[in-house]
Amino acid sequence: ANYTVTAGGTNPANAADFGGTLPSGTVSFAAGETSKTITVHVSGDTTIEPDESFIVTLSTASGGASITTTTAGGTIFNDDIALAIAATDASKSEGNGGGTAFTFTVTRTGLSTGTTTANYAVTGSKANPANAADFGGTLPSGQVSFAAGETSKTITVNVSGDTVIEPDEGFSVTLSNVSGGAQITTATAVGTIVNDDTALAIAAADAVKAEGNS
């Protein structure tokens, strides 16, 4: 009998999932044989995509045979994971003291049944980069961790308030060293520390002169 592979289901597979060509061929039984195996090779990739379906269909049976079950379905499960970071609430005034929380969201897409971790680190960026003093003396770093089933985590970066007159300062939060076979699709998000300090100063403009006679 001949067999062919075709797309099927809500999210159908296509030729690219099989190396560029939808498979087809012939299954042949010799005398006395009652079972044969059709092997369909699926091409692996790192693309985040839904589970995809395909159908193997028998046709044109020889030897006077009839086909009682024509089709069987297969499912290609997505096993790829992606992490992306975005600024959530990361452009605000620093305050005059204490700490102000700047937040970033890390989103996990694709396979979420296992655990995934990634490191993050803060560095100065933009025209006026923030430095360690803006974060209490040390540029923040750490790890974000997803348990099974979790798809979103928040990174909180605390900025130290001050009363120094300075330009708005920029910083970046960058992901690296992911685990669990994940890939990083958006590695960096940017925050802005908005200056909220104001100063007044007085200077003599025209204040040295003769008093006049009246």
Short mmCIF file of C-alpha atoms in Angstrom, two decimals:
data_model
loop_
_atom_site.label_atom_id
_atom_site.label_comp_id
_atom_site.label_asym_id
_atom_site.label_seq_id
_atom_site.Cartn_x
_atom_site.Cartn_y
_atom_site.Cartn_z
CA ALA A 1 0.00 0.00 0.00
CA ASN A 2 1.11 3.57 -0.59
CA TYR A 3 1.23 6.05 2.26
CA THR A 4 1.33 9.84 2.32
CA VAL A 5 1.75 12.42 5.08
CA THR A 6 -0.51 15.46 5.04
CA ALA A 7 -1.20 18.34 7.40
CA GLY A 8 -4.07 18.02 9.83
CA GLY A 9 -5.72 19.42 12.93
CA THR A 10 -6.07 22.93 14.28
CA ASN A 11 -2.35 23.68 13.97
CA PRO A 12 -1.26 21.65 10.94
CA ALA A 13 2.34 20.66 10.34
CA ASN A 14 3.87 21.57 6.97
CA ALA A 15 6.69 20.45 4.71
CA ALA A 16 9.27 22.40 6.74
CA ASP A 17 8.53 20.14 9.70
CA PHE A 18 9.73 17.17 7.63
CA GLY A 19 12.88 18.62 6.11
CA GLY A 20 11.14 20.43 3.26
CA THR A 21 8.99 17.65 1.75
CA LEU A 22 5.90 15.91 3.08
CA PRO A 23 6.89 12.21 3.36
CA SER A 24 5.39 9.47 1.23
CA GLY A 25 6.28 5.92 0.29
CA THR A 26 5.18 2.32 0.16
CA VAL A 27 4.66 -0.27 2.85
CA SER A 28 5.19 -3.83 1.67
CA PHE A 29 4.24 -7.17 3.26
CA ALA A 30 6.04 -10.34 2.23
CA ALA A 31 4.34 -13.72 2.52
CA GLY A 32 3.57 -14.51 6.16
CA GLU A 33 4.17 -10.96 7.43
CA THR A 34 1.36 -9.37 9.43
CA SER A 35 2.88 -6.11 10.73
CA LYS A 36 5.06 -3.37 9.27
CA THR A 37 6.28 -0.04 10.63
CA ILE A 38 6.18 3.33 8.85
CA THR A 39 8.76 5.75 10.26
CA VAL A 40 8.20 9.47 9.71
CA HIS A 41 11.16 11.71 10.51
CA VAL A 42 10.33 15.14 11.95
CA SER A 43 12.90 17.95 11.74
CA GLY A 44 13.79 19.54 15.08
CA ASP A 45 13.95 23.31 15.49
CA THR A 46 14.07 25.99 18.17
CA THR A 47 10.96 27.87 17.03
CA ILE A 48 8.29 28.64 19.61
CA GLU A 49 5.10 27.27 18.09
CA PRO A 50 1.96 25.37 19.10
CA ASP A 51 1.77 21.57 19.00
CA GLU A 52 1.34 20.57 15.34
CA SER A 53 -0.62 17.68 13.82
CA PHE A 54 -0.22 15.51 10.75
CA ILE A 55 -2.01 12.50 9.21
CA VAL A 56 -0.58 9.36 7.59
CA THR A 57 -2.97 7.97 4.97
CA LEU A 58 -2.92 4.57 3.23
CA SER A 59 -4.08 4.14 -0.36
CA THR A 60 -3.85 1.90 -3.40
CA ALA A 61 -3.59 -1.47 -1.66
CA SER A 62 -2.45 -4.35 -3.88
CA GLY A 63 -2.95 -8.12 -3.73
CA GLY A 64 -6.72 -7.81 -3.48
CA ALA A 65 -6.45 -6.17 -0.03
CA SER A 66 -8.94 -3.70 1.37
CA ILE A 67 -8.07 -0.85 3.73
CA THR A 68 -10.23 -0.91 6.85
CA THR A 69 -8.53 1.99 8.67
CA THR A 70 -7.21 4.54 6.22
CA THR A 71 -5.60 7.18 8.44
CA ALA A 72 -3.69 7.62 11.68
CA GLY A 73 -2.73 10.91 13.29
CA GLY A 74 0.53 12.15 14.76
CA THR A 75 1.31 15.17 16.96
CA ILE A 76 4.58 17.09 17.09
CA PHE A 77 4.83 18.52 20.60
CA ASN A 78 6.55 21.89 21.06
CA ASP A 79 9.55 21.50 23.37
CA ASP A 80 11.00 24.99 22.92
CA ILE A 81 11.08 27.72 25.57
CA ALA A 82 11.63 31.45 25.16
CA LEU A 83 12.21 34.21 27.72
CA ALA A 84 11.66 37.90 27.06
CA ILE A 85 12.04 40.89 29.38
CA ALA A 86 10.06 44.14 29.23
CA ALA A 87 9.93 47.28 31.35
CA THR A 88 6.71 47.30 33.40
CA ASP A 89 7.05 50.39 35.60
CA ALA A 90 10.59 51.54 34.97
CA SER A 91 10.47 55.26 34.22
CA LYS A 92 9.79 57.27 37.35
CA SER A 93 11.18 59.81 39.80
CA GLU A 94 13.82 58.50 42.17
CA GLY A 95 12.50 60.22 45.33
CA ASN A 96 14.49 62.17 47.88
CA GLY A 97 15.48 59.27 50.12
CA GLY A 98 14.95 55.59 50.76
CA GLY A 99 14.29 53.31 47.79
CA THR A 100 11.95 53.48 44.80
CA ALA A 101 10.94 50.22 43.09
CA PHE A 102 11.36 49.94 39.32
CA THR A 103 9.79 46.76 37.90
CA PHE A 104 10.44 44.58 34.86
CA THR A 105 8.45 41.56 33.65
CA VAL A 106 10.04 38.37 32.31
CA THR A 107 7.66 36.25 30.22
CA ARG A 108 8.11 32.55 29.44
CA THR A 109 6.47 31.25 26.27
CA GLY A 110 6.39 27.78 24.77
CA LEU A 111 6.89 24.72 26.94
CA SER A 112 6.12 25.51 30.59
CA THR A 113 5.96 22.08 32.22
CA GLY A 114 9.48 22.24 33.69
CA THR A 115 11.61 24.76 35.56
CA THR A 116 13.54 27.54 33.84
CA THR A 117 16.01 30.01 35.33
CA ALA A 118 17.93 33.01 34.01
CA ASN A 119 20.41 35.44 35.52
CA TYR A 120 19.87 39.18 35.30
CA ALA A 121 22.24 42.12 35.75
CA VAL A 122 21.80 45.91 35.86
CA THR A 123 24.20 48.23 34.01
CA GLY A 124 24.17 51.95 33.24
CA SER A 125 22.94 52.94 29.77
CA LYS A 126 21.72 55.84 27.60
CA ALA A 127 23.43 59.23 27.33
CA ASN A 128 23.59 59.66 31.12
CA PRO A 129 24.15 56.19 32.59
CA ALA A 130 23.20 55.40 36.17
CA ASN A 131 25.95 54.03 38.40
CA ALA A 132 26.25 51.93 41.54
CA ALA A 133 25.51 54.92 43.78
CA ASP A 134 22.02 55.11 42.27
CA PHE A 135 21.33 51.61 43.60
CA GLY A 136 22.71 51.90 47.12
CA GLY A 137 26.34 51.26 46.17
CA THR A 138 26.09 48.06 44.11
CA LEU A 139 24.66 47.44 40.66
CA PRO A 140 21.85 44.90 41.22
CA SER A 141 21.98 41.34 39.88
CA GLY A 142 20.24 38.08 40.64
CA GLN A 143 18.25 35.21 39.20
CA VAL A 144 14.67 34.84 38.00
CA SER A 145 13.19 31.35 38.36
CA PHE A 146 10.06 29.80 36.81
CA ALA A 147 8.44 26.79 38.45
CA ALA A 148 6.39 24.34 36.39
CA GLY A 149 3.36 26.09 34.94
CA GLU A 150 4.59 29.65 35.62
CA THR A 151 4.76 31.99 32.64
CA SER A 152 5.49 35.42 34.15
CA LYS A 153 7.89 36.72 36.80
CA THR A 154 8.73 40.21 38.06
CA ILE A 155 12.20 41.66 38.63
CA THR A 156 12.22 44.58 41.09
CA VAL A 157 15.14 47.02 41.01
CA ASN A 158 15.34 49.47 43.93
CA VAL A 159 16.72 52.92 43.12
CA SER A 160 18.14 55.07 45.93
CA GLY A 161 16.56 58.50 46.25
CA ASP A 162 18.70 61.63 46.70
CA THR A 163 18.53 65.42 46.52
CA VAL A 164 21.29 65.83 43.92
CA ILE A 165 20.53 67.93 40.86
CA GLU A 166 21.41 65.69 37.93
CA PRO A 167 20.10 64.73 34.48
CA ASP A 168 17.71 61.83 33.97
CA GLU A 169 19.75 58.62 34.13
CA GLY A 170 19.32 55.37 32.23
CA PHE A 171 19.98 51.75 33.12
CA SER A 172 19.45 48.37 31.48
CA VAL A 173 18.40 44.99 32.90
CA THR A 174 19.87 42.13 30.84
CA LEU A 175 19.06 38.41 30.95
CA SER A 176 21.72 35.71 30.46
CA ASN A 177 22.63 32.09 31.24
CA VAL A 178 19.20 30.52 30.80
CA SER A 179 18.58 26.94 31.88
CA GLY A 180 16.15 24.25 30.82
CA GLY A 181 16.97 24.48 27.12
CA ALA A 182 15.40 27.94 26.86
CA GLN A 183 16.37 30.73 24.49
CA ILE A 184 16.24 34.48 25.12
CA THR A 185 14.24 36.35 22.51
CA THR A 186 14.41 39.78 24.18
CA ALA A 187 17.46 40.03 26.39
CA THR A 188 17.37 43.67 27.57
CA ALA A 189 14.86 46.21 28.90
CA VAL A 190 15.64 49.81 29.80
CA GLY A 191 14.67 51.97 32.79
CA THR A 192 14.93 55.73 33.35
CA ILE A 193 15.56 57.45 36.67
CA VAL A 194 13.80 60.80 36.28
CA ASN A 195 15.39 63.71 38.17
CA ASP A 196 12.91 65.19 40.65
CA ASP A 197 15.24 67.59 42.48
CA THR A 198 15.05 71.39 42.21
CA ALA A 199 17.55 74.03 43.38
CA LEU A 200 17.44 77.81 43.71
CA ALA A 201 20.57 79.97 43.66
CA ILE A 202 21.08 83.72 43.96
CA ALA A 203 23.91 85.76 42.42
CA ALA A 204 24.70 89.46 42.15
CA ALA A 205 23.80 90.68 38.68
CA ASP A 206 24.35 94.50 38.95
CA ALA A 207 25.15 95.06 42.60
CA VAL A 208 28.38 97.08 42.75
CA LYS A 209 27.78 100.76 41.87
CA ALA A 210 27.78 104.32 43.23
CA GLU A 211 24.79 105.28 45.33
CA GLY A 212 24.11 108.70 43.66
CA ASN A 213 23.56 112.11 45.30
CA SER A 214 19.84 111.90 45.93
#
